[in-house]
Tab-separated table of C-alpha atoms and ligand atoms in Angstrom:
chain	number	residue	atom	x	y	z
V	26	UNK	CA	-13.294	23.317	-12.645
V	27	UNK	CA	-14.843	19.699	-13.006
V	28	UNK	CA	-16.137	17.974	-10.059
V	29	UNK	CA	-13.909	14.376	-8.830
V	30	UNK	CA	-15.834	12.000	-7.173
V	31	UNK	CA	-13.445	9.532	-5.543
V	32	UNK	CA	-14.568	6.369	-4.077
V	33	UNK	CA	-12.183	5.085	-1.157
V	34	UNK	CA	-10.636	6.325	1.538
V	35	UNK	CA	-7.247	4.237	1.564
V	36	UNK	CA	-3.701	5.246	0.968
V	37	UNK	CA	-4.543	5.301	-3.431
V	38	UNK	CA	-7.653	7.437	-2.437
V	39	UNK	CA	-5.781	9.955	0.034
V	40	UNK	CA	-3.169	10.751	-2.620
V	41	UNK	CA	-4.847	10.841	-5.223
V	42	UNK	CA	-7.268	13.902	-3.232
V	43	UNK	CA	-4.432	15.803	-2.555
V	44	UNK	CA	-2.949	15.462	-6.145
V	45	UNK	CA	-6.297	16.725	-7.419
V	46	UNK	CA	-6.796	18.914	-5.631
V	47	UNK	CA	-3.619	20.310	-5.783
V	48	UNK	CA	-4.223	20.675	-9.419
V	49	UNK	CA	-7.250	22.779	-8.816
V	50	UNK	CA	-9.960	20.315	-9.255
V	51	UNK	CA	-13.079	20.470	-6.824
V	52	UNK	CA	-12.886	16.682	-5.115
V	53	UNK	CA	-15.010	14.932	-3.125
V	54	UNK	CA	-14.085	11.413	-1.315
V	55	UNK	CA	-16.425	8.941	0.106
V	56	UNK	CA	-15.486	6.131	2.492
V	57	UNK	CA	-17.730	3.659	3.749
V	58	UNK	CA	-16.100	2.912	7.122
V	59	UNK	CA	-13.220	5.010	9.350
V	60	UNK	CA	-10.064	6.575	7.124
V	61	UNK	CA	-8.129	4.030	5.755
V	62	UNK	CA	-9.566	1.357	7.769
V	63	UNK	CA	-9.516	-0.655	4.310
V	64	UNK	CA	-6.119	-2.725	3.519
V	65	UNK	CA	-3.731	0.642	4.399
V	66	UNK	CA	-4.236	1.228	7.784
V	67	UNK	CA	-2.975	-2.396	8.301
V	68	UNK	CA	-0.193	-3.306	6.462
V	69	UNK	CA	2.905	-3.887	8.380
V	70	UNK	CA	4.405	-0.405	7.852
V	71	UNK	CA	7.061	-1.084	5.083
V	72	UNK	CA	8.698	1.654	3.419
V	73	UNK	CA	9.758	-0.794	0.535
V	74	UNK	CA	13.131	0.214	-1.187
V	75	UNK	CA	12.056	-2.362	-4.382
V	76	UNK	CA	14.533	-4.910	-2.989
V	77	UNK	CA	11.951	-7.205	-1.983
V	78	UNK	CA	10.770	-7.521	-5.868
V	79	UNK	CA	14.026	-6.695	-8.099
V	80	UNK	CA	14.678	-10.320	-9.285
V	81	UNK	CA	11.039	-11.223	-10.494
V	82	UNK	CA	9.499	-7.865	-10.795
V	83	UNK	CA	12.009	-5.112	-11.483
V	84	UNK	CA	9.014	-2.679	-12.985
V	85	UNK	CA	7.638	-2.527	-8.907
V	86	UNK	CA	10.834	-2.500	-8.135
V	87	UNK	CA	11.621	0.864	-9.630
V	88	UNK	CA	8.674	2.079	-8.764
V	89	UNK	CA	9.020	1.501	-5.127
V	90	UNK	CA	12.751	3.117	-4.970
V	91	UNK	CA	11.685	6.102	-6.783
V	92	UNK	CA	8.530	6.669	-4.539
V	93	UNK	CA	10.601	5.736	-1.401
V	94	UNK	CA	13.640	8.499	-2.158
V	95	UNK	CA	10.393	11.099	-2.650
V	96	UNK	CA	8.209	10.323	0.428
V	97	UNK	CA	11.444	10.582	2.527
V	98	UNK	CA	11.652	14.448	1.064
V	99	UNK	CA	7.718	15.041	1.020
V	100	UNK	CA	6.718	13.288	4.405
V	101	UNK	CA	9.810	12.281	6.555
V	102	UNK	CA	7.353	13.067	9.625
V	103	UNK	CA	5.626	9.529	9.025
V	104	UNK	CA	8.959	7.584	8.665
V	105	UNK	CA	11.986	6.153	10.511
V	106	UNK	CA	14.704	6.213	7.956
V	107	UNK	CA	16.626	3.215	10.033
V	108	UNK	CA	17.133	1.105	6.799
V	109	UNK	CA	16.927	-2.741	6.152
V	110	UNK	CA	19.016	-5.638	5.889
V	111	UNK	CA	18.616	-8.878	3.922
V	112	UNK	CA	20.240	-11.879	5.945
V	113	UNK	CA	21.553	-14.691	4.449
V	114	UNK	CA	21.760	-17.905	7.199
V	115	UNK	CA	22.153	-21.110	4.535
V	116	UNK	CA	23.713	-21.641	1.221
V	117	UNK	CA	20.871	-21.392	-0.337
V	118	UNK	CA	20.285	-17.649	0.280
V	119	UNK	CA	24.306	-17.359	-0.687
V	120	UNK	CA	23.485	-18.668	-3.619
V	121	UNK	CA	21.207	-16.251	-4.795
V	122	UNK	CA	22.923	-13.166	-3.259
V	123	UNK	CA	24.305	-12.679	-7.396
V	124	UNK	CA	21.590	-12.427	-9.014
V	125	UNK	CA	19.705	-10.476	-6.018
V	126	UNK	CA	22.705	-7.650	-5.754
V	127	UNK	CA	22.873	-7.531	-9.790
V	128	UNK	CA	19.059	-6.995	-10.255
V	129	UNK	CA	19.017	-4.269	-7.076
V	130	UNK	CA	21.519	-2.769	-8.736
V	131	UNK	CA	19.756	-2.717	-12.100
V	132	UNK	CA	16.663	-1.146	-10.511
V	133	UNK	CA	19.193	1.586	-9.320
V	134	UNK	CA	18.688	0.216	-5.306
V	135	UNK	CA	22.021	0.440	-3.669
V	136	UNK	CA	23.436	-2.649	-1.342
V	137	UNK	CA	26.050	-2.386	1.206
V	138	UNK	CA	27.255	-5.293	2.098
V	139	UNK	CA	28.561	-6.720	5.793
V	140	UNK	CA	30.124	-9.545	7.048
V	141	UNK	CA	28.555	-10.952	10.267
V	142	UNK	CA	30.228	-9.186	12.732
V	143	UNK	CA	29.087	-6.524	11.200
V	144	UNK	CA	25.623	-6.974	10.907
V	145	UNK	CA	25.801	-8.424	14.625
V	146	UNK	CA	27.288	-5.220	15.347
V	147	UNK	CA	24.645	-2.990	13.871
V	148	UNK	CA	21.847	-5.583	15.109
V	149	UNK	CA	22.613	-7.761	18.341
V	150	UNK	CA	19.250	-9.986	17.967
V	151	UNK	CA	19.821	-11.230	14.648
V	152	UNK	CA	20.793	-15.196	14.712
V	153	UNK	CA	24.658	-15.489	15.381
V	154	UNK	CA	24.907	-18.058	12.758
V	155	UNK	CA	23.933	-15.979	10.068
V	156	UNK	CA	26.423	-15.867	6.906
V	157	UNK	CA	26.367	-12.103	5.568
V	158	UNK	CA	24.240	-9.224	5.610
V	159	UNK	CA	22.848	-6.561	2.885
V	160	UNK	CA	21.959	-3.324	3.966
V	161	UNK	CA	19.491	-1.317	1.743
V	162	UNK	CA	17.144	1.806	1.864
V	163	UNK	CA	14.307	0.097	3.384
V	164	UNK	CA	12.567	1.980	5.923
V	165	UNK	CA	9.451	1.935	8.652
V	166	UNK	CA	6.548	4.070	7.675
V	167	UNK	CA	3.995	4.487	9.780
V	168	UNK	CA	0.860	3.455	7.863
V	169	UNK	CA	-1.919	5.547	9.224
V	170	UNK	CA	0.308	8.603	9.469
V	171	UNK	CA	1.493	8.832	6.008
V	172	UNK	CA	-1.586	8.759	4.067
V	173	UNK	CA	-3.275	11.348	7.153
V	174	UNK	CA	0.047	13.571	5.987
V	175	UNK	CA	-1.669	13.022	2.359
V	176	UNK	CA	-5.460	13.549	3.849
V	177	UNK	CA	-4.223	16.647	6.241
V	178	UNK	CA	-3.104	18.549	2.689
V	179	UNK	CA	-5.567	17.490	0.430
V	180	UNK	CA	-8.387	19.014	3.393
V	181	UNK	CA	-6.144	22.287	3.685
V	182	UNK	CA	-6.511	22.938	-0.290
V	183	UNK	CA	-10.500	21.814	-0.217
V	184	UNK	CA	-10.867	18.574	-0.815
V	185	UNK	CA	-14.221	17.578	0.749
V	186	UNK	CA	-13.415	14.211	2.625
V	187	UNK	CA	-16.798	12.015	4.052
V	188	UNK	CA	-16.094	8.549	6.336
V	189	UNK	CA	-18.887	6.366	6.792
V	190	UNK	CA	-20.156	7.158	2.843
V	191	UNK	CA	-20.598	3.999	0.955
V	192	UNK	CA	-21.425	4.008	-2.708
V	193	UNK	CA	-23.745	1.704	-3.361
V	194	UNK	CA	-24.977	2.852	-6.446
V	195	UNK	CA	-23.051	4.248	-9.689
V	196	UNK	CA	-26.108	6.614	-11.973
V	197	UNK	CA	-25.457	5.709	-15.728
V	198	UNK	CA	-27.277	7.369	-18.424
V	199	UNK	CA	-26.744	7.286	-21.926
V	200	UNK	CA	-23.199	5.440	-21.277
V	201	UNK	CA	-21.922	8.239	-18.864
V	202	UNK	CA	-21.785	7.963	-15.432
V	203	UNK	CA	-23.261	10.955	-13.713
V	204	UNK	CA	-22.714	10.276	-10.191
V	205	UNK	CA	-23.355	7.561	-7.607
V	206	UNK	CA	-25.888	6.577	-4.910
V	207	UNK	CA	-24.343	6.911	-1.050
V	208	UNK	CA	-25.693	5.449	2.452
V	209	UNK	CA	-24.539	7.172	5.003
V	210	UNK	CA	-23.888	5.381	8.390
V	211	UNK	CA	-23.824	8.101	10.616
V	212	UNK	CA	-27.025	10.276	9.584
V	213	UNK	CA	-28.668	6.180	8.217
V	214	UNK	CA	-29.887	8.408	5.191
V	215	UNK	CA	-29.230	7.534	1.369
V	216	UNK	CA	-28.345	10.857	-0.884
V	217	UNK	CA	-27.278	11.252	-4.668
V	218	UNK	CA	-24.254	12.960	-5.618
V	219	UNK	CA	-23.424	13.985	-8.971
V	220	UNK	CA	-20.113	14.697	-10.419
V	221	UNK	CA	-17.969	14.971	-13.768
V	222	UNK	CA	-16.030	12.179	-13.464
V	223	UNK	CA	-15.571	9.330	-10.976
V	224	UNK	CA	-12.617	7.526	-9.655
V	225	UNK	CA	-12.444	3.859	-8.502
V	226	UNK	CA	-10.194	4.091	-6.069
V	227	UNK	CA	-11.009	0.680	-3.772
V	228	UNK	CA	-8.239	-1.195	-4.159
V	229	UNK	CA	-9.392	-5.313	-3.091
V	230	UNK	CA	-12.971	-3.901	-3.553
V	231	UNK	CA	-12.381	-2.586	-7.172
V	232	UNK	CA	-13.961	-5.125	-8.594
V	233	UNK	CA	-17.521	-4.987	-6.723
V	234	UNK	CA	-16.955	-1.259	-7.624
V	235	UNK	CA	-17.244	-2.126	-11.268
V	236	UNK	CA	-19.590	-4.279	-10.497
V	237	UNK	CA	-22.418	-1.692	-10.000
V	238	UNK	CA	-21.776	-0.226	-13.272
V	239	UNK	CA	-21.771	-3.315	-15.034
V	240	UNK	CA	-18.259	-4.017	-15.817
V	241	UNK	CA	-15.135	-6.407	-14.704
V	242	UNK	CA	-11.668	-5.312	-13.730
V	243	UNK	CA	-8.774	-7.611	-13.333
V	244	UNK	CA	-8.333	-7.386	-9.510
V	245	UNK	CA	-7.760	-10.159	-7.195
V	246	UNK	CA	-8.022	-9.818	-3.380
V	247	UNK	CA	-4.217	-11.315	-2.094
V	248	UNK	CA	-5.075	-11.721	1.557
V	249	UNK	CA	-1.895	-12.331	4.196
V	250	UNK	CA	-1.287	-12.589	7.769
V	251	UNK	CA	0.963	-10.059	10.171
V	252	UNK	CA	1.722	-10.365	13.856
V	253	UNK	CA	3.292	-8.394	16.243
V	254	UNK	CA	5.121	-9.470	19.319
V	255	UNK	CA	5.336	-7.076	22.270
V	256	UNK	CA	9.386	-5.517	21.976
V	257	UNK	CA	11.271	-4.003	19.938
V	258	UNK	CA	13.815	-6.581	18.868
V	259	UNK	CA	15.288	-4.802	15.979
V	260	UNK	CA	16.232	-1.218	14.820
V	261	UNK	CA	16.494	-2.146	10.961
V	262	UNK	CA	13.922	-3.822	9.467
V	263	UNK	CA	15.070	-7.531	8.490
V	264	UNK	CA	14.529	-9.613	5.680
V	265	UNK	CA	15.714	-12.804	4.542
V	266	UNK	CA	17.625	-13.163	1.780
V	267	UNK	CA	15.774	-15.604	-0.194
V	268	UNK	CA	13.168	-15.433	-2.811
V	269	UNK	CA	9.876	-13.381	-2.214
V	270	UNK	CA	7.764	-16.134	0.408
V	271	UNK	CA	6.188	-16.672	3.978
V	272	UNK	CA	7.559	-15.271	6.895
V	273	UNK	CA	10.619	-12.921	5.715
V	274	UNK	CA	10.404	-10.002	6.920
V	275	UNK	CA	10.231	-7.913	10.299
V	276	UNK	CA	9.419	-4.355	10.849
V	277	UNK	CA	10.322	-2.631	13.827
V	278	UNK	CA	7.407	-0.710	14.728
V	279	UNK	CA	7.776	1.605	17.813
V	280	UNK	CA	8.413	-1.109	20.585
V	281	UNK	CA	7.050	-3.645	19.011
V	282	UNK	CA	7.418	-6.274	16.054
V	283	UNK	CA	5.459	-6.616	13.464
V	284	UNK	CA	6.270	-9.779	11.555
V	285	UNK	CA	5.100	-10.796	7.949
V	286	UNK	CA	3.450	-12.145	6.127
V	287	UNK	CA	1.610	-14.698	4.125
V	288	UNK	CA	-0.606	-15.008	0.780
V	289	UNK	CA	-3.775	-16.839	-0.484
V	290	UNK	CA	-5.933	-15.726	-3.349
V	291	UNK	CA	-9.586	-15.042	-2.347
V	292	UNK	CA	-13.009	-13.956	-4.223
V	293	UNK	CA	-14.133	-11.515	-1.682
V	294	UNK	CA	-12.489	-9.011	0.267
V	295	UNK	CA	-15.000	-8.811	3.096
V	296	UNK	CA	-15.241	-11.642	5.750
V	297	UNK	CA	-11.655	-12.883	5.411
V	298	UNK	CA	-11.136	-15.013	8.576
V	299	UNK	CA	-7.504	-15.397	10.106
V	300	UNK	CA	-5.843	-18.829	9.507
V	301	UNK	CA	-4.861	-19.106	12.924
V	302	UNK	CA	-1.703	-21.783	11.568
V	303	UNK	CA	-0.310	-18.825	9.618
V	304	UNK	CA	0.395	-17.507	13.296
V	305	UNK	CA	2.934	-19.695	14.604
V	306	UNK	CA	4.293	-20.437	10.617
V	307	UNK	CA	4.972	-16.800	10.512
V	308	UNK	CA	6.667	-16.850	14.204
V	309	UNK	CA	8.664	-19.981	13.473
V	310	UNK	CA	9.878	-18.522	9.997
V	311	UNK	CA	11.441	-15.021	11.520
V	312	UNK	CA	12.711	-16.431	14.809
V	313	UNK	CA	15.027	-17.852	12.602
V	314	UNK	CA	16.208	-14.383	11.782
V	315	UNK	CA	15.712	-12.992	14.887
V	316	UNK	CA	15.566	-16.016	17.595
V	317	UNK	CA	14.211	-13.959	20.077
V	318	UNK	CA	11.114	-13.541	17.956
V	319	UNK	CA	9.574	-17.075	19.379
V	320	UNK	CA	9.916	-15.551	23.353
V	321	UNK	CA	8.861	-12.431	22.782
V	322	UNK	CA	5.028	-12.011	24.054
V	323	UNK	CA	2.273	-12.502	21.214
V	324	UNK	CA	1.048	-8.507	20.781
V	325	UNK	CA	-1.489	-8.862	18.092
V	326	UNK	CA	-2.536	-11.198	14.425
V	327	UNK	CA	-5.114	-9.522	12.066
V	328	UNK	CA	-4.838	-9.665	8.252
V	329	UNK	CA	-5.843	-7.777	5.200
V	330	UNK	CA	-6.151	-8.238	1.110
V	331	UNK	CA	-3.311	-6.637	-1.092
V	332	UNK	CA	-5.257	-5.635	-3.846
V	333	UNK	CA	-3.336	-7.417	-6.953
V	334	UNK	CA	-3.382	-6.671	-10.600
V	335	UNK	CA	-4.227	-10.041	-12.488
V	336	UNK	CA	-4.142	-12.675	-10.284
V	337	UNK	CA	-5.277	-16.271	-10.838
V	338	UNK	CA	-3.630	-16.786	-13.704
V	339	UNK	CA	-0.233	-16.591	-11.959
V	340	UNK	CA	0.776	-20.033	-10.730
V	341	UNK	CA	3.014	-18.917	-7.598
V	342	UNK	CA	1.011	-15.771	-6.239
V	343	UNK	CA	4.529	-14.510	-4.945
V	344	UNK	CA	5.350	-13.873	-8.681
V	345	UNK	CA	2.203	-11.779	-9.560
V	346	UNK	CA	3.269	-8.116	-10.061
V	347	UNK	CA	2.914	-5.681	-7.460
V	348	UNK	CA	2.458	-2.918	-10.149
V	349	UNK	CA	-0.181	-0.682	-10.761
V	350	UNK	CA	-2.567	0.521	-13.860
V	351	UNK	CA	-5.266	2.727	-14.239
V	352	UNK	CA	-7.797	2.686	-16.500
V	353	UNK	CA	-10.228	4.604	-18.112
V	354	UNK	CA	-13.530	2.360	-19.125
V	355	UNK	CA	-14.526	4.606	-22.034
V	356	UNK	CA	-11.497	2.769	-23.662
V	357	UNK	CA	-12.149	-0.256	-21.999
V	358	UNK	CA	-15.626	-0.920	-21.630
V	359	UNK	CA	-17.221	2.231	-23.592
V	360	UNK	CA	-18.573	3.577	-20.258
V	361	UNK	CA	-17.604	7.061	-20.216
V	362	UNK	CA	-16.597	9.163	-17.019
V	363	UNK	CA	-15.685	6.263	-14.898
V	364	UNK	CA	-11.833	5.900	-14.236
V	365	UNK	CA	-10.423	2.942	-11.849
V	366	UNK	CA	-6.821	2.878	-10.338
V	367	UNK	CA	-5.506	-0.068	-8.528
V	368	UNK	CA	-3.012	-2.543	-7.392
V	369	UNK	CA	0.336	-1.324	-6.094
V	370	UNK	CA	1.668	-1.211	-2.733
V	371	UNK	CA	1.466	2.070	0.136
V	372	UNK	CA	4.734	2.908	-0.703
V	373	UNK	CA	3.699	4.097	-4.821
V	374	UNK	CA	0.480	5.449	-3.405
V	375	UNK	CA	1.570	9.127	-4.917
V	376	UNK	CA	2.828	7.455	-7.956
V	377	UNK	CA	-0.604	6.149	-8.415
V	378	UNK	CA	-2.343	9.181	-7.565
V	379	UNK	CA	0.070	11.173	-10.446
V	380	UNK	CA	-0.690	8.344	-12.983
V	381	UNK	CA	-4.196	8.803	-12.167
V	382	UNK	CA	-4.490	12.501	-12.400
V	383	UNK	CA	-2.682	12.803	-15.505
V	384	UNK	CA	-5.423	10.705	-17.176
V	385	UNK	CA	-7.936	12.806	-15.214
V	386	UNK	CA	-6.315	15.543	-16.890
V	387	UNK	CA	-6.147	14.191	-20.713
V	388	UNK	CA	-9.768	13.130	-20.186
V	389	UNK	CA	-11.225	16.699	-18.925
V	390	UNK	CA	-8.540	18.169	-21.429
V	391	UNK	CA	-6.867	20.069	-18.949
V	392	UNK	CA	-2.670	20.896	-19.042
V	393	UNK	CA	-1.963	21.045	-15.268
V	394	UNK	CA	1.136	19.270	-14.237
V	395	UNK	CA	1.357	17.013	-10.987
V	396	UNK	CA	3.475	18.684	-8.382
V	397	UNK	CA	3.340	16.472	-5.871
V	398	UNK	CA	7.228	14.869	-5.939
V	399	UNK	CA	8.283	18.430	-4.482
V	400	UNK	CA	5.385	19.482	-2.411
V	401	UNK	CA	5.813	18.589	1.091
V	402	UNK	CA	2.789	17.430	2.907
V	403	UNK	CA	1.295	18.623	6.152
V	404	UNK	CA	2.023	17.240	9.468
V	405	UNK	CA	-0.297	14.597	9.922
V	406	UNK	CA	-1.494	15.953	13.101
V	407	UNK	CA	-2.845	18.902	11.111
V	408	UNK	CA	-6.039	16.623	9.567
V	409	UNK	CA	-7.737	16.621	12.941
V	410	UNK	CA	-7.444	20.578	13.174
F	6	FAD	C1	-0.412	-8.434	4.444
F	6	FAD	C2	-0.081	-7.164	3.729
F	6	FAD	C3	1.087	-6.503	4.028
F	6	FAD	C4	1.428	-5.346	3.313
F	6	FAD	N1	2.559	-4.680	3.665
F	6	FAD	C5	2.915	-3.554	2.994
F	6	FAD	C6	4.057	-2.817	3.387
F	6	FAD	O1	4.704	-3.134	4.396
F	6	FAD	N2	4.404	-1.751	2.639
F	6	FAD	C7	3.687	-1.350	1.534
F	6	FAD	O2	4.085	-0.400	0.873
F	6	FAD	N3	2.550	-1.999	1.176
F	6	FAD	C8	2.152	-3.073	1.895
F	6	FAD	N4	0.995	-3.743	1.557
F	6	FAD	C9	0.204	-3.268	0.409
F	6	FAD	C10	-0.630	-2.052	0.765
F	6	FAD	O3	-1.175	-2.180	2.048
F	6	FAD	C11	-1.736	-1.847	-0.257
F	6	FAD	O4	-1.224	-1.936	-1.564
F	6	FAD	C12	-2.396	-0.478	-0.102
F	6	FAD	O5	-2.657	-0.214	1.252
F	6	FAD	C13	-3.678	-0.388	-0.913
F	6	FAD	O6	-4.228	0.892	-0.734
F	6	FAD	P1	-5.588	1.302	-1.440
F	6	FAD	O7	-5.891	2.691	-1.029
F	6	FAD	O8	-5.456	1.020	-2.900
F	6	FAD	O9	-6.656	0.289	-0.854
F	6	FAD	P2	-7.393	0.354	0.595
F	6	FAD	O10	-6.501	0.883	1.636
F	6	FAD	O11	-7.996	-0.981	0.832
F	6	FAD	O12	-8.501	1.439	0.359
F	6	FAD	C14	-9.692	1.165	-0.357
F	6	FAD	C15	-10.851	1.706	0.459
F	6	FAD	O13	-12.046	1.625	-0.315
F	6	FAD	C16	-13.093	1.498	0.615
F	6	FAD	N5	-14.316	1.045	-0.053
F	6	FAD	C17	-14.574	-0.187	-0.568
F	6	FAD	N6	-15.813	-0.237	-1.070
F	6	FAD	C18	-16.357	0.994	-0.885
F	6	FAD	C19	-17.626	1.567	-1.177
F	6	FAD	N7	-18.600	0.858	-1.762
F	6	FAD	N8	-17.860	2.866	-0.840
F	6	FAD	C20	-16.896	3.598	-0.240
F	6	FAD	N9	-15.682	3.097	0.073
F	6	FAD	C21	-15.406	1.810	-0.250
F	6	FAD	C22	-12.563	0.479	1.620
F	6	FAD	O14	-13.262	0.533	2.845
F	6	FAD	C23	-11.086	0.915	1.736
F	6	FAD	O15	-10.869	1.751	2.854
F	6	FAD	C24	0.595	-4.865	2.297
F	6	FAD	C25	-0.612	-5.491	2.036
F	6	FAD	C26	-0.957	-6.631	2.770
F	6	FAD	C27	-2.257	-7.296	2.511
């Protein structure tokens, strides 16, 4: 069976290992730092349910309520199925309850709605003057634990994982790629590694991937800002019911808060520095959800780079899709054995993975089905046996 090399150790990369090697394919995954210490291991732990993108993006949408209804079956040890609610506290968010409960509906999400005493009653903190409440199939996942769930399987069928491996060189001859160069931090050694085919799987880094063989891919590094405050102040998550922008969302996270988020376009995903104003914007913006949010104890800030398909050309960087492609740059850029998956969000990380393999599969013309939407995964505890 052909050899995978997969380059990237984040939620896309963890999935796609177990898909592959699920499908019987001998993988090997290099890392340059820790296990998804890239953009997954610090996103704020949303389990989306699409809701968040059915008005301007229905096609993520979809996505994310398919994925979320599977990950709930194939990894419910990772999640808190405690739901979400969208809360409306002007006439402006009344307004565009229609269209926001039409287009849910249309991307098969369901919505419950409440009146205010109801959604009081289900959530004490939430600001008394709020109008009306939507309850929806949100959920918290725990980001490090799900993917491990993904890593912990993909190990336990013989996928050969390696942290602290950075590519830093892609071999090329005669328009194939043939393997890649990697430095390894621990040993401070470089070693070659050939394979049959090999995976971009670096979400904001995707592009300097390319970049080493010579080629462009449309990703743009979509930086934001998350902070946690030190309680639990919610068991839902809560969102405002407005269109996607700043500040709009909580997510109860054991017993704390962890509030988002923001989002600039930048060139590089390395050496992003905090804006230290998106702090208190992002505190101001869901105390007036949850009021309690601006007395609660500051916990933590850090922020990371959504890796987004497109980019630039967008005019509001809300709007730009948070879909996903793959492609394979024998079509694209007549470099042959080099595939690159990317954009997305954690919650479609399998979806990606299956998307991925399947055109692993046409390309090494191999009929092997994914079965990863009924296999359940391994406790996550199980990747450090
Ligand atoms: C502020 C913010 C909030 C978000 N909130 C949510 C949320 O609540 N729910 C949700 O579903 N999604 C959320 N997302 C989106 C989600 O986090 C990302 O879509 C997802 O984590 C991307 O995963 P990935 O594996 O593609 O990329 P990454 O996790 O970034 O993995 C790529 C890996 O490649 C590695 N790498 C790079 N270069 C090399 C190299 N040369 N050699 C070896 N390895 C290399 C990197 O170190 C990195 O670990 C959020 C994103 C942001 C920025």
């Amino acid at each position: 069976m052909e050899h995978i090399i997969i380059i990237g150790g984040g939620g896309t990369g963890a999935a796609l290992a177990h898909d592959l090697a699920l499908r019987g394919f001998k993988v090997s995954l290099f890392e340059k730092g820790e296990l998804l210490s890239g953009t997954t291991g610090r996103h704020h732990g949303l389990l989306h349910s699409g809701a968040r993108y059915a008005v301007h993006d229905p096609t993520a949408a979809q996505e994310c309520i398919a994925e979320n209804s599977i990950l709930r079956r194939i990894a419910p040890q990772a999640l808190e199925q405690n739901d979400g609610l969208f809360v409306a506290l002007e006439e402006t968010d009344m307004a565009y309850r229609r269209v926001f409960v039409e287009s849910c509906r249309a991307c098969g999400i369901s919505v419950r709605q409440l009146s205010a005493a109801e959604a009081l009653g289900l959530e004490p903190a939430l600001n008394p003057n709020l109008k009306l409440a939507l309850q929806l199939p949100d959920a918290t996942m725990d980001a490090w634990r799900l993917p491990l769930q993904f890593f912990a399987t993909a190990k336990a069928n013989g996928a050969e994982l390696h942290s602290f491996a950075e590519v830093r060189g892609i071999h090329v001859r005669s328009g194939r790629v043939t393997g890649v160069r990697i430095f390894d931090y621990k040993k401070h050694r470089e070693y070659d590694v050939r394979g049959d085919l090999l995976v971009n799987a670096t979400g904001a880094w995707a592009g300097k991937i390319c970049a080493l063989a010579g080629i462009q891919v449309p990703v743009q590094p979509g930086p934001g800002v998350m902070v946690t405050v030190n309680a639990r102040l919610t068991n839902m998550v809560i969102n405002r019911l407005h269109p996607a922008g700043e500040g709009d969302i909580i997510v109860p996270q054991r017993k704390l808060s962890a509030l988002g988020t923001s989002l600039w376009l930048a060139n590089d995903p390395d050496g992003i520095a905090l804006p230290r104003d998106h702090i208190r914007r992002i505190i101001g913006l869901c105390a007036q959800m949850v009021p309690a949010v601006k007395d609660t104890p500051l916990h933590s800030a850090w922020c990371a780079a959504r890796p987004l398909l497109g980019g630039r050309k967008a005019d509001d960087p809300q709007k730009i899709s948070r879909t996903f492609d793959c492609y394979d740059h024998k079509e694209r850029d007549n470099l042959e054995g080099l595939v690159s998956v990317m954009g997305g969000k954690a919650t479609t990380l399998r979806a990606m993975a299956a998307k991925t393999a399947d055109l692993i599969c046409r390309k090494t013309g191999r009929d092997l089905p994914c079965r990863t939407a009924a296999q359940k995964l391994l406790h996550w505890r199980l990747f450090y046996q």
